[in-house]
Every structure is written in C-alpha cells, then in structure tokens.
mmCIF file with all atom_site columns, C-alpha atoms in Angstrom:
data_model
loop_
_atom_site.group_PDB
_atom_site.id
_atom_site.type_symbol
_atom_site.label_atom_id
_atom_site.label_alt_id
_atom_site.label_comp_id
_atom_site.label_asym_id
_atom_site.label_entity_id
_atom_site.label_seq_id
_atom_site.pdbx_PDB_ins_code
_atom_site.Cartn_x
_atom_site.Cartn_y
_atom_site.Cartn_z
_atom_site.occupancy
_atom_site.B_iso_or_equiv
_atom_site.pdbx_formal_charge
_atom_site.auth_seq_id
_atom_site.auth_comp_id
_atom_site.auth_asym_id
_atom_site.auth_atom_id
_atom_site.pdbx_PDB_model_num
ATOM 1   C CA . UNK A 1 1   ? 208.871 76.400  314.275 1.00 53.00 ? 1291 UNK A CA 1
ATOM 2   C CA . UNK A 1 2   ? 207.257 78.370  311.324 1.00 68.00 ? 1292 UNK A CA 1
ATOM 3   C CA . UNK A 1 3   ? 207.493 82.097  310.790 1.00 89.00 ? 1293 UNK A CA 1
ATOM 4   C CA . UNK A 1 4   ? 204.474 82.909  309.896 1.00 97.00 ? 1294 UNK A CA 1
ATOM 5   C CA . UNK A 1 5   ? 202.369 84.196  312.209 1.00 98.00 ? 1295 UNK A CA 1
ATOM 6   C CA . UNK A 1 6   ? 198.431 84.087  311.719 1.00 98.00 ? 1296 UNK A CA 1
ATOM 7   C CA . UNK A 1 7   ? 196.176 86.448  312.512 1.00 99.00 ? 1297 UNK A CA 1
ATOM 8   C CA . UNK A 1 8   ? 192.201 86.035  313.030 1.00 99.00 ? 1298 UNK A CA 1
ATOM 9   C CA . UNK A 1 9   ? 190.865 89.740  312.621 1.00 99.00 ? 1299 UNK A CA 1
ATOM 10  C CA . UNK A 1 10  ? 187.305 89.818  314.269 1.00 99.00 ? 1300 UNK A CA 1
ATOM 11  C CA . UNK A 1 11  ? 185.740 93.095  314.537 1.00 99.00 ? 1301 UNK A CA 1
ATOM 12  C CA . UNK A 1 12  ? 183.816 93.469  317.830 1.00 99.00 ? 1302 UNK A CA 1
ATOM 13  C CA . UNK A 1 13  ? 179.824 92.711  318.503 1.00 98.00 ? 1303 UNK A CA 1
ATOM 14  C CA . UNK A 1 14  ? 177.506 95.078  317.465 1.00 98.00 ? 1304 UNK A CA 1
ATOM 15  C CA . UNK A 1 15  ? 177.012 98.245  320.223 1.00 98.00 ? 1305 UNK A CA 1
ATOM 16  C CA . UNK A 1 16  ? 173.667 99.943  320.670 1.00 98.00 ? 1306 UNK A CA 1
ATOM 17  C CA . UNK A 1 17  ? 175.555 103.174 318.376 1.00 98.00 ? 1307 UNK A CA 1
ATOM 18  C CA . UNK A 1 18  ? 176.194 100.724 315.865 1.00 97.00 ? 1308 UNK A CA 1
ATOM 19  C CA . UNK A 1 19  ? 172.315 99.895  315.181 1.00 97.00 ? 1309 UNK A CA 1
ATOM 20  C CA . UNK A 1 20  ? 171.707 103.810 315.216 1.00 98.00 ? 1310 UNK A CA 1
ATOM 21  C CA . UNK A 1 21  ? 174.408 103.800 313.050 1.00 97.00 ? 1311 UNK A CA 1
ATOM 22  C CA . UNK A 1 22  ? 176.365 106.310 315.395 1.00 98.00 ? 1312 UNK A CA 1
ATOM 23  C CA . UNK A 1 23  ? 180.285 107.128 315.160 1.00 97.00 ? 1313 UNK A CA 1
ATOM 24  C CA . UNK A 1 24  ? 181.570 105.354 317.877 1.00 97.00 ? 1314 UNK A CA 1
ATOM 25  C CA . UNK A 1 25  ? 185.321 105.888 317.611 1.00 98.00 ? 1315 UNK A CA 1
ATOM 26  C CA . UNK A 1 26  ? 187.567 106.023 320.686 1.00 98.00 ? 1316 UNK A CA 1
ATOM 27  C CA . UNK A 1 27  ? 184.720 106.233 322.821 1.00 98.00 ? 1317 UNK A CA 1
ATOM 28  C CA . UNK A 1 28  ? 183.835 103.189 324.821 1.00 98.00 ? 1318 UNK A CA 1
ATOM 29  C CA . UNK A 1 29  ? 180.397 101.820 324.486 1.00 98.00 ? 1319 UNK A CA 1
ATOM 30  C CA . UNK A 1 30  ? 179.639 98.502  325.597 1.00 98.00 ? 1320 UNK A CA 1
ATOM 31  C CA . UNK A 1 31  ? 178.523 95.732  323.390 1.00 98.00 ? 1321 UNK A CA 1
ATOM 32  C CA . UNK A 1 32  ? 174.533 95.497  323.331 1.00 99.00 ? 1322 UNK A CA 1
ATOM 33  C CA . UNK A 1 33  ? 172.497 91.933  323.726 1.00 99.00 ? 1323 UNK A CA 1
ATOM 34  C CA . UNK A 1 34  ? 172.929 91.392  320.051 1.00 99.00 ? 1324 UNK A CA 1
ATOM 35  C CA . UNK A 1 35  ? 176.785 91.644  319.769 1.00 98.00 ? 1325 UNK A CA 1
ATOM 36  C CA . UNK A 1 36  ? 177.112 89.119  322.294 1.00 99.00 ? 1326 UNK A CA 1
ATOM 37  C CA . UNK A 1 37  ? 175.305 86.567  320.559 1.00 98.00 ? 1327 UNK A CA 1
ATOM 38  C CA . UNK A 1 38  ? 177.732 88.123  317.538 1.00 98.00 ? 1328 UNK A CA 1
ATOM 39  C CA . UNK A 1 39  ? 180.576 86.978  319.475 1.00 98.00 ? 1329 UNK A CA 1
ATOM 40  C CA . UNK A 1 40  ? 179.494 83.479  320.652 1.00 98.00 ? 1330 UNK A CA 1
ATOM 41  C CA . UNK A 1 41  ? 178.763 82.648  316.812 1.00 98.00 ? 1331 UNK A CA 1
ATOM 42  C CA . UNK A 1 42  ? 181.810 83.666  316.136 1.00 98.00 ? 1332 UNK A CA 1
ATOM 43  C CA . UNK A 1 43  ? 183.616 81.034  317.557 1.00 98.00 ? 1333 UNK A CA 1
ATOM 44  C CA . UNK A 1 44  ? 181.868 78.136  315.277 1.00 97.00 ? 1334 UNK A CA 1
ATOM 45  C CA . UNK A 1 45  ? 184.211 79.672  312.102 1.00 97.00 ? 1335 UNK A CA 1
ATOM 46  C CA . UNK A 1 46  ? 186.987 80.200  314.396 1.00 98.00 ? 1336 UNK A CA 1
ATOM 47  C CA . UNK A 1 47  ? 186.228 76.441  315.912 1.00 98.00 ? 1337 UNK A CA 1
ATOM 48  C CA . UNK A 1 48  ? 187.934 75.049  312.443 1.00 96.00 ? 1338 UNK A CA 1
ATOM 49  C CA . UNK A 1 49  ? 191.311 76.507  313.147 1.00 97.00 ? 1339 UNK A CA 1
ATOM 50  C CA . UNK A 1 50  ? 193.595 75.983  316.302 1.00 98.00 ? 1340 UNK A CA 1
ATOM 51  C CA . UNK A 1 51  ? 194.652 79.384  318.491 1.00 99.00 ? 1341 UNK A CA 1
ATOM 52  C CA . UNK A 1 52  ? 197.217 79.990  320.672 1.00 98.00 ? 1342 UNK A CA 1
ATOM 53  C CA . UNK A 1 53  ? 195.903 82.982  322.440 1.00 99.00 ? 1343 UNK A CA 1
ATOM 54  C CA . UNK A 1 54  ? 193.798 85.776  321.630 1.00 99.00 ? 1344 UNK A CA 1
ATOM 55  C CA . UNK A 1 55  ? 194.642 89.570  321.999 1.00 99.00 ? 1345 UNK A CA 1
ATOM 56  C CA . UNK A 1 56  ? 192.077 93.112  322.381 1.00 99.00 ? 1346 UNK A CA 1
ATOM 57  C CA . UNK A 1 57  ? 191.907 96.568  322.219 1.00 99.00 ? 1347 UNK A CA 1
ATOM 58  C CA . UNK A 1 58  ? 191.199 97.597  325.536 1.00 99.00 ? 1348 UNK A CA 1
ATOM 59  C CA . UNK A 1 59  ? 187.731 99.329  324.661 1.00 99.00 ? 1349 UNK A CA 1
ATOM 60  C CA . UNK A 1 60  ? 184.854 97.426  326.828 1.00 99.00 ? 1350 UNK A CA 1
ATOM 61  C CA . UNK A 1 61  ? 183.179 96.108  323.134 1.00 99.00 ? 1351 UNK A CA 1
ATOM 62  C CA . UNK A 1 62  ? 186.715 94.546  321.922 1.00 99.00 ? 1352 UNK A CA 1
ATOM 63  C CA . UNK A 1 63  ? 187.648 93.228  325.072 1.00 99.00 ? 1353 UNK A CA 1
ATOM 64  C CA . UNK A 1 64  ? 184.200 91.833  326.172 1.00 99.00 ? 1354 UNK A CA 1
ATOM 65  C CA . UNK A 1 65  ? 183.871 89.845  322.773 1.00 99.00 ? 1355 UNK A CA 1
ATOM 66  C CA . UNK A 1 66  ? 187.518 88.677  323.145 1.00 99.00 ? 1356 UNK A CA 1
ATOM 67  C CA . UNK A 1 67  ? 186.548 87.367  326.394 1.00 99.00 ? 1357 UNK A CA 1
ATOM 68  C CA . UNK A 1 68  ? 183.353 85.686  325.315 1.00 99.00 ? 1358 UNK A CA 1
ATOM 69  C CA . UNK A 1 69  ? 185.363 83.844  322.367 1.00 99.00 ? 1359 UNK A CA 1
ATOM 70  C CA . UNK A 1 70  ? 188.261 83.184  324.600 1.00 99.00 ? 1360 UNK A CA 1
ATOM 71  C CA . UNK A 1 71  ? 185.852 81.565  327.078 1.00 98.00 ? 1361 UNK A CA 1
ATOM 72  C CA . UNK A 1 72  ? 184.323 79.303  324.444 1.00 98.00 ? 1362 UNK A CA 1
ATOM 73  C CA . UNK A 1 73  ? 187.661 78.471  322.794 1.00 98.00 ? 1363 UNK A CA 1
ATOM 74  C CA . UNK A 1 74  ? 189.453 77.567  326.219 1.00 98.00 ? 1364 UNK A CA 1
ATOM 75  C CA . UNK A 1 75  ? 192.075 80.253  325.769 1.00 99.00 ? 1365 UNK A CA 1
ATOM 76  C CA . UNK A 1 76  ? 193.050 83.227  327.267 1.00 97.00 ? 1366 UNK A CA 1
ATOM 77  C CA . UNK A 1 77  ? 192.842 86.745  326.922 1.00 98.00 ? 1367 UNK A CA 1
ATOM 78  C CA . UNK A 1 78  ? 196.943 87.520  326.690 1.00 97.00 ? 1368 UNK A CA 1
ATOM 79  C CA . UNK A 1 79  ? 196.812 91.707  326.162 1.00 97.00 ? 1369 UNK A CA 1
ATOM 80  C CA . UNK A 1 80  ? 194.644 94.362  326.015 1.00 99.00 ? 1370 UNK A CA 1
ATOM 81  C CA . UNK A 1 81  ? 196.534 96.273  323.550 1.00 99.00 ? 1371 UNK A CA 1
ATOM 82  C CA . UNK A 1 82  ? 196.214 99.867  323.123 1.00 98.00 ? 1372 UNK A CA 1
ATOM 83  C CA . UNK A 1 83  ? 198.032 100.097 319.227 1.00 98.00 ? 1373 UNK A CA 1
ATOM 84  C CA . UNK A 1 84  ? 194.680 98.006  318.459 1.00 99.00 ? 1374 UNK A CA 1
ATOM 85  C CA . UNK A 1 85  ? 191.963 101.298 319.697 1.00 99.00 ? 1375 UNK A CA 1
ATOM 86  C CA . UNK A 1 86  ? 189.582 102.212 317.209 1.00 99.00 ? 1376 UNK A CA 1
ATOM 87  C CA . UNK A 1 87  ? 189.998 105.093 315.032 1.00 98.00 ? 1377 UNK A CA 1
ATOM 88  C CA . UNK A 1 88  ? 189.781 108.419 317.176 1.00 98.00 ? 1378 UNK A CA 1
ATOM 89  C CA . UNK A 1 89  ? 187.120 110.316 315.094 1.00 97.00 ? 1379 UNK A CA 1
ATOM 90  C CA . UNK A 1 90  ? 187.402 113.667 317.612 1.00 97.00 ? 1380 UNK A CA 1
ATOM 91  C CA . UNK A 1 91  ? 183.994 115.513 317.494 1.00 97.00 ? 1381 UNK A CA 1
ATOM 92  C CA . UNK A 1 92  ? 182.778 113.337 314.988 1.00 97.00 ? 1382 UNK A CA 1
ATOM 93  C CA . UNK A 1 93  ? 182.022 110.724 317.864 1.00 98.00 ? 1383 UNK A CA 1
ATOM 94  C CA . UNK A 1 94  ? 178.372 110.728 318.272 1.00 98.00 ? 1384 UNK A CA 1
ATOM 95  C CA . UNK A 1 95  ? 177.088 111.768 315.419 1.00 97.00 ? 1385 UNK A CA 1
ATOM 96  C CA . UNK A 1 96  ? 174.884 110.076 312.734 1.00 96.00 ? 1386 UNK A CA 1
ATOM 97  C CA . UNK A 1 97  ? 174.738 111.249 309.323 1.00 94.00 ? 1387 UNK A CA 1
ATOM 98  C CA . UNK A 1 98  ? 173.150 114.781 308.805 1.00 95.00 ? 1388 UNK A CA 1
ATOM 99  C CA . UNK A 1 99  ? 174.485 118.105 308.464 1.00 96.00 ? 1389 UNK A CA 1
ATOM 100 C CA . UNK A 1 100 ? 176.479 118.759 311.688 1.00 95.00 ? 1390 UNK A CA 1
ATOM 101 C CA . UNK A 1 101 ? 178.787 115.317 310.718 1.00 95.00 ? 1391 UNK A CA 1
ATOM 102 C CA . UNK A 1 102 ? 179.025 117.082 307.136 1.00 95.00 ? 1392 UNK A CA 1
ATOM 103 C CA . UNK A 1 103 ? 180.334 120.202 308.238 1.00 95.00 ? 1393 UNK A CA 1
ATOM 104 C CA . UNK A 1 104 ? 183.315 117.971 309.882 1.00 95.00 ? 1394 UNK A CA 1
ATOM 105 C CA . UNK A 1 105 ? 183.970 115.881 306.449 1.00 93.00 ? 1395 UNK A CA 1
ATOM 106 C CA . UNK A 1 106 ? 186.898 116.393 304.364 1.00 90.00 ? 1396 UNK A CA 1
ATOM 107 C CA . UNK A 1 107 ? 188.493 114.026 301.838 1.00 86.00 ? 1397 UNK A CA 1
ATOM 108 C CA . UNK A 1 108 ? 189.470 111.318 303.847 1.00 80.00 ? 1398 UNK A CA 1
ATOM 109 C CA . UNK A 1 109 ? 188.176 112.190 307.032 1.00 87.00 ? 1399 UNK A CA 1
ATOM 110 C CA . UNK A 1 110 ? 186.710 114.278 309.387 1.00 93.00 ? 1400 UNK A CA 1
ATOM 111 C CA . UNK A 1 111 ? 188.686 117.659 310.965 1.00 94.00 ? 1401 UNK A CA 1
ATOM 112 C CA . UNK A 1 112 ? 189.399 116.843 314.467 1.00 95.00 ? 1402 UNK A CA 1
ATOM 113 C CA . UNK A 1 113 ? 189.959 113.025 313.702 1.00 97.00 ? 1403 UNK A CA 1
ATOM 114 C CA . UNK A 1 114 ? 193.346 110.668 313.493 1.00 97.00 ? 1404 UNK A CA 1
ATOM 115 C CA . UNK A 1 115 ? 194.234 110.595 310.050 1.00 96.00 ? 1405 UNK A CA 1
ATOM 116 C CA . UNK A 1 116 ? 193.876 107.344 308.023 1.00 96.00 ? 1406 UNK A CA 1
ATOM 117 C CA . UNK A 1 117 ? 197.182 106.495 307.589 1.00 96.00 ? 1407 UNK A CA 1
ATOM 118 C CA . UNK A 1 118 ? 198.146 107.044 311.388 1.00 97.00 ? 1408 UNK A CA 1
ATOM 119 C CA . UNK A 1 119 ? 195.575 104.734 312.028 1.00 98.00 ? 1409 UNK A CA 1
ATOM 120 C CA . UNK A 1 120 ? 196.703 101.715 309.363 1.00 98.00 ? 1410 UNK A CA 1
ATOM 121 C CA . UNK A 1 121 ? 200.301 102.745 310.874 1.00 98.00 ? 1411 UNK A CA 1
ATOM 122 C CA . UNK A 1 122 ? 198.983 101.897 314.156 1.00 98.00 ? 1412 UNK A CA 1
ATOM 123 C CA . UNK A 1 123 ? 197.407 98.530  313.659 1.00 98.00 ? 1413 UNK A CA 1
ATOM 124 C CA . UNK A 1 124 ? 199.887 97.195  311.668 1.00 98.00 ? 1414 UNK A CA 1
ATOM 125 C CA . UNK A 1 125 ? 202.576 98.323  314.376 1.00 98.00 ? 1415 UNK A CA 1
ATOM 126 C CA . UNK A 1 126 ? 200.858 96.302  316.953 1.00 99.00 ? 1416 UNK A CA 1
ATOM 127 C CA . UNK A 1 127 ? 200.268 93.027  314.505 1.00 98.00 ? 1417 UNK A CA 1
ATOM 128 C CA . UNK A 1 128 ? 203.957 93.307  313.734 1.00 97.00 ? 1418 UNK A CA 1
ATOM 129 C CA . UNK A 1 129 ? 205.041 93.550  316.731 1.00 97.00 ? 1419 UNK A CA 1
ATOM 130 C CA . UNK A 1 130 ? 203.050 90.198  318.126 1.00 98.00 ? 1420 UNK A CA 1
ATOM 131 C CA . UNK A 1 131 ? 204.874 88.715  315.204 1.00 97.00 ? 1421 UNK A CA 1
ATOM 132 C CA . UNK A 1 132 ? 208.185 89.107  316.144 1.00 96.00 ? 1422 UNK A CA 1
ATOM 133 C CA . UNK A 1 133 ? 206.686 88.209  319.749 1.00 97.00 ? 1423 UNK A CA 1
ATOM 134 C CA . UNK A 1 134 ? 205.160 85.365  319.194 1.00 97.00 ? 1424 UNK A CA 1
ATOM 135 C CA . UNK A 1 135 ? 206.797 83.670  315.577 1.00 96.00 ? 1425 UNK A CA 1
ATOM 136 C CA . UNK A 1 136 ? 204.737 81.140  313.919 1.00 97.00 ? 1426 UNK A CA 1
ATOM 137 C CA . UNK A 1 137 ? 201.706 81.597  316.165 1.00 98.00 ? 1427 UNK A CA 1
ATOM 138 C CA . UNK A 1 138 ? 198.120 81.745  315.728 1.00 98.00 ? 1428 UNK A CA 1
ATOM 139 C CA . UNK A 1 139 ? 196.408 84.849  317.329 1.00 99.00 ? 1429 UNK A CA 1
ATOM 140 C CA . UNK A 1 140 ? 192.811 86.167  317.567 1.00 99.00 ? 1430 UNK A CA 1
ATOM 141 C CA . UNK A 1 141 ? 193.055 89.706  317.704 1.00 99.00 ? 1431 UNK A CA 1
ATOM 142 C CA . UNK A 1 142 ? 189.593 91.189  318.413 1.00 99.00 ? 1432 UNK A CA 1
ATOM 143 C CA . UNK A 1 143 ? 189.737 95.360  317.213 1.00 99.00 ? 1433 UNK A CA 1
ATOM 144 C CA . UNK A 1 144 ? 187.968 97.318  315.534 1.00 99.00 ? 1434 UNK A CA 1
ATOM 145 C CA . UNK A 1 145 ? 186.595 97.823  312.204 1.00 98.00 ? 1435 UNK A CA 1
ATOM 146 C CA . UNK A 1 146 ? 188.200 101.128 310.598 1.00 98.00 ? 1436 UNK A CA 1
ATOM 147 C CA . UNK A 1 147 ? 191.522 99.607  312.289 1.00 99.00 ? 1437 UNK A CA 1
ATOM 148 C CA . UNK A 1 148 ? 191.357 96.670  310.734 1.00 99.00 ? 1438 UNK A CA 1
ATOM 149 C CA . UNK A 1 149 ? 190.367 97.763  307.400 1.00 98.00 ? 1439 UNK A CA 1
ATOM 150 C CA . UNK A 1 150 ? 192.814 100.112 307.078 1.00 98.00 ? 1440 UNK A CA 1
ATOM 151 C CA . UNK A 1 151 ? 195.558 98.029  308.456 1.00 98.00 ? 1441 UNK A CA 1
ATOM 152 C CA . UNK A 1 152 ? 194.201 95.312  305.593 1.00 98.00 ? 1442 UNK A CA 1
ATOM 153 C CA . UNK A 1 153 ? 194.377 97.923  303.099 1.00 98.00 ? 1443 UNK A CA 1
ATOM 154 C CA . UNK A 1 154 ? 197.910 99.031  303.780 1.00 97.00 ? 1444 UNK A CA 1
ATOM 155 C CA . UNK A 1 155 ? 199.412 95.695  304.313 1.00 96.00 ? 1445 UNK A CA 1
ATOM 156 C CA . UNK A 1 156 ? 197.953 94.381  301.175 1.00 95.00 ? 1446 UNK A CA 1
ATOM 157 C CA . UNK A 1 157 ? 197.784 97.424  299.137 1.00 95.00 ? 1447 UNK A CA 1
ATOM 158 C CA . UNK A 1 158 ? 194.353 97.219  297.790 1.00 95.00 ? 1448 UNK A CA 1
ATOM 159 C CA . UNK A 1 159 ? 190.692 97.772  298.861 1.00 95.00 ? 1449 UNK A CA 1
ATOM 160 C CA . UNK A 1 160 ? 189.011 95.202  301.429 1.00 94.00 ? 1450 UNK A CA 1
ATOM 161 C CA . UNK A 1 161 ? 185.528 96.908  301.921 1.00 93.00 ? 1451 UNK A CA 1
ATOM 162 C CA . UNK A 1 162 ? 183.775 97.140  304.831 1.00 96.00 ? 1452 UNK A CA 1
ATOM 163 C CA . UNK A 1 163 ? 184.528 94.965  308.137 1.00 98.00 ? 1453 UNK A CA 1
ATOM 164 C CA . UNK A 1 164 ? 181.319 93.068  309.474 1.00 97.00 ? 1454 UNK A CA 1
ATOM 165 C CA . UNK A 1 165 ? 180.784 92.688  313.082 1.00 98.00 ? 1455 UNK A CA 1
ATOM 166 C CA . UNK A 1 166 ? 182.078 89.638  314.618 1.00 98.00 ? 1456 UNK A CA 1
ATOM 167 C CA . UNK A 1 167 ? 183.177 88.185  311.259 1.00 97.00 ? 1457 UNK A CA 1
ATOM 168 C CA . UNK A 1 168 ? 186.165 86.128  310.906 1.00 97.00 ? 1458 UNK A CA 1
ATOM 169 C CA . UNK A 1 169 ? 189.493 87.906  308.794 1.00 98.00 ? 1459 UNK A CA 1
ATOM 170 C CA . UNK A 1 170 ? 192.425 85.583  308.330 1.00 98.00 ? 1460 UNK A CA 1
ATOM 171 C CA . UNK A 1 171 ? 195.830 87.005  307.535 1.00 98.00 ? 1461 UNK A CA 1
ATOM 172 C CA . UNK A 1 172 ? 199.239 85.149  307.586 1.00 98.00 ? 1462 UNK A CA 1
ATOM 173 C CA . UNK A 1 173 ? 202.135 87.218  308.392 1.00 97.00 ? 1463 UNK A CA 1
ATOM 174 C CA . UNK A 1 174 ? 205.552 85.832  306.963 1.00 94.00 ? 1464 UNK A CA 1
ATOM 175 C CA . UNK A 1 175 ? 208.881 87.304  306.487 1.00 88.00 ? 1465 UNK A CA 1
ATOM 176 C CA . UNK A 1 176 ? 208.107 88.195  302.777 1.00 89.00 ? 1466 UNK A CA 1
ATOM 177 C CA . UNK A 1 177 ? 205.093 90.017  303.758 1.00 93.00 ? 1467 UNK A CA 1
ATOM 178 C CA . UNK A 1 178 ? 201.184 89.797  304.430 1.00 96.00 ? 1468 UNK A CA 1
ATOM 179 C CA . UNK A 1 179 ? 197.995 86.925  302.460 1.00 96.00 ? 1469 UNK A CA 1
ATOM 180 C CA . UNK A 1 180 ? 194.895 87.286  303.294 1.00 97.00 ? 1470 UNK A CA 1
ATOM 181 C CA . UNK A 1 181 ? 193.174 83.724  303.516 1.00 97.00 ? 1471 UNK A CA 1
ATOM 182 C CA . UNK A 1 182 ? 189.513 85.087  304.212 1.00 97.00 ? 1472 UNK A CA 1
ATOM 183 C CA . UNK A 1 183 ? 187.408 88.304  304.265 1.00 97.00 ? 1473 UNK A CA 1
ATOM 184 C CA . UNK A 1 184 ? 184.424 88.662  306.240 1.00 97.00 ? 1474 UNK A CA 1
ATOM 185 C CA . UNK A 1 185 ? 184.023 84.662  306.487 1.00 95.00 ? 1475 UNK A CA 1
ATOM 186 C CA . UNK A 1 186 ? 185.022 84.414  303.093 1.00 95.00 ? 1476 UNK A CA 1
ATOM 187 C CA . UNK A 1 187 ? 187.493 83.275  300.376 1.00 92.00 ? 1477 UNK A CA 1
ATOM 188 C CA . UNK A 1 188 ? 188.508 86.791  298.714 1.00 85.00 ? 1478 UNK A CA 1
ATOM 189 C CA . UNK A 1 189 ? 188.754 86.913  295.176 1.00 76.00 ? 1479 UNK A CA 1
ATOM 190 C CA . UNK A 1 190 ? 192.671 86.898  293.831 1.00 68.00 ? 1480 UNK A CA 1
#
C-alpha cells in the first residue's frame, strides 16, 4: 500500500447567498437549484479518477453535494466532519458588500470572525488526520471555499486564488509533504 493519500477538494454548489453574493460562513444555507446541477457535473471530472469514499462538513450545502456526488459515483458518504466547517465570519454573516460589512473589516478579516490561520489550522488538521486514517487512499472531501483555500495556501505556502463552486482540487498528501495536481479543474502553473 502507498502513503500517499489523495485528496479531491470540491467546494460545495452554489447557495441562493452565494448569487447575492452574501457571507455565508458558519451559517447553514441550503444549496439552491443551481448548485445541484453544480454537483452532478461535478462528478464527470471526478469520473476520471477512482475514490474510495468521500467525506463533508456537516453544513446542509457540503453535505447535500457530497451526497449527490456520492450517489452518482456509487460510494458512500463516510463522515460529516466538523474540522471541515466553513470559516465562522461572526456578524459578518449576512452581509453583502456596503458600509455596515466595512465597518467590520480589518487586515485580514473581519472583528468578530475566526482568524485565518485558525481556519487553515483547522482544515489541514482534519485532512491530516484522514491521512493517517486512511494511508494511501483516495478521498473526496466536499468543504468549503475559504477552508479550502486557506488550507491550500498553508500546506503549499503560496497563493491559490479563489475556490469555484463545485470545481475539482486535487492534492496528494505524502510523508514529505503536500502537490497539488489541479486547481479549479486545472493544471496549476509550477
């Protein structure tokens, strides 16, 4: 058996506060008609690759699109894992942009919130610890996207941008440390 573990990172479906472009957070809104049809594509990239088992946060958008991929992929839904919660963005939840989201900004966040690096501490906690659960297998972990970007960013110490709904992020985990295969549904640049 191999150690190293792979990891499909898919963000979740698209939720009605992610069209009004709404801070969603820790607060649990469901996926809207659009992100399941988000998740069911998803599993035509994910089709090209062969899964063990797939994993969720336990917020109703994660775990719904886990469950719709799962479904299509003939696996199953393992854990709903809490370490894999969106970022809790306190009373910034709610809010679009405009002053009253403003007056919560600081540099790197928003008062109230879970710091950045709590959150990338988080994430890559729970991937870790599937690791040394399950060595050399091939997980779909459906999160969130601040989680996953920032656990990206802090695993591979640089920028990854911006986390698309439903989009397919492949990262091997192996004893010497974390590659990213794909970004978004594609090849990232060396």
């Amino acid at each position: 058996m191999t150690s190293t573990t792979t990891f499909a990172l898919i963000r979740h479906g698209q939720t009605d506060w992610n069209a009004a472009l709404r801070i969603q957070g820790a607060t649990d809104i469901p996926l809207n008609d659009v992100g399941r049809g988000q998740a069911t594509d998803a599993v035509a990239p994910l089709s090209a690759f062969e899964w063990d088992f797939v994993v969720s946060s336990p917020l109703s958008r994660a775990a719904e699109t886990a469950d719709l991929i799962a479904a299509d992929l003939d696996l199953t839904v393992r854990h709903r894992i809490p370490g894999l919660i969106e970022r809790n963005y306190g009373p910034a939840e709610g809010l679009q942009a405009g002053e009253e989201l403003e007056a919560l900004r600081f540099p790197g966040g928003f008062h109230g919130a879970e710091t950045e690096s709590d959150v990338a501490e988080r994430g890559i906690d729970a991937l870790q610890q599937l690791a040394h659960e399950h060595p050399g297998a091939r997980i779909i972990v459906v999160s969130h996207g601040t989680l996953i970007r920032l656990s990206l960013e802090r695993v591979l110490e640089r920028q990854v941008g911006s986390i698309t709904n439903a989009s397919l992020n492949l990262v091997h985990h192996h004893p010497a440390g974390w590659k990213l295969a794909m970004l978004n549904g594609e090849t990232p640049p060396e």
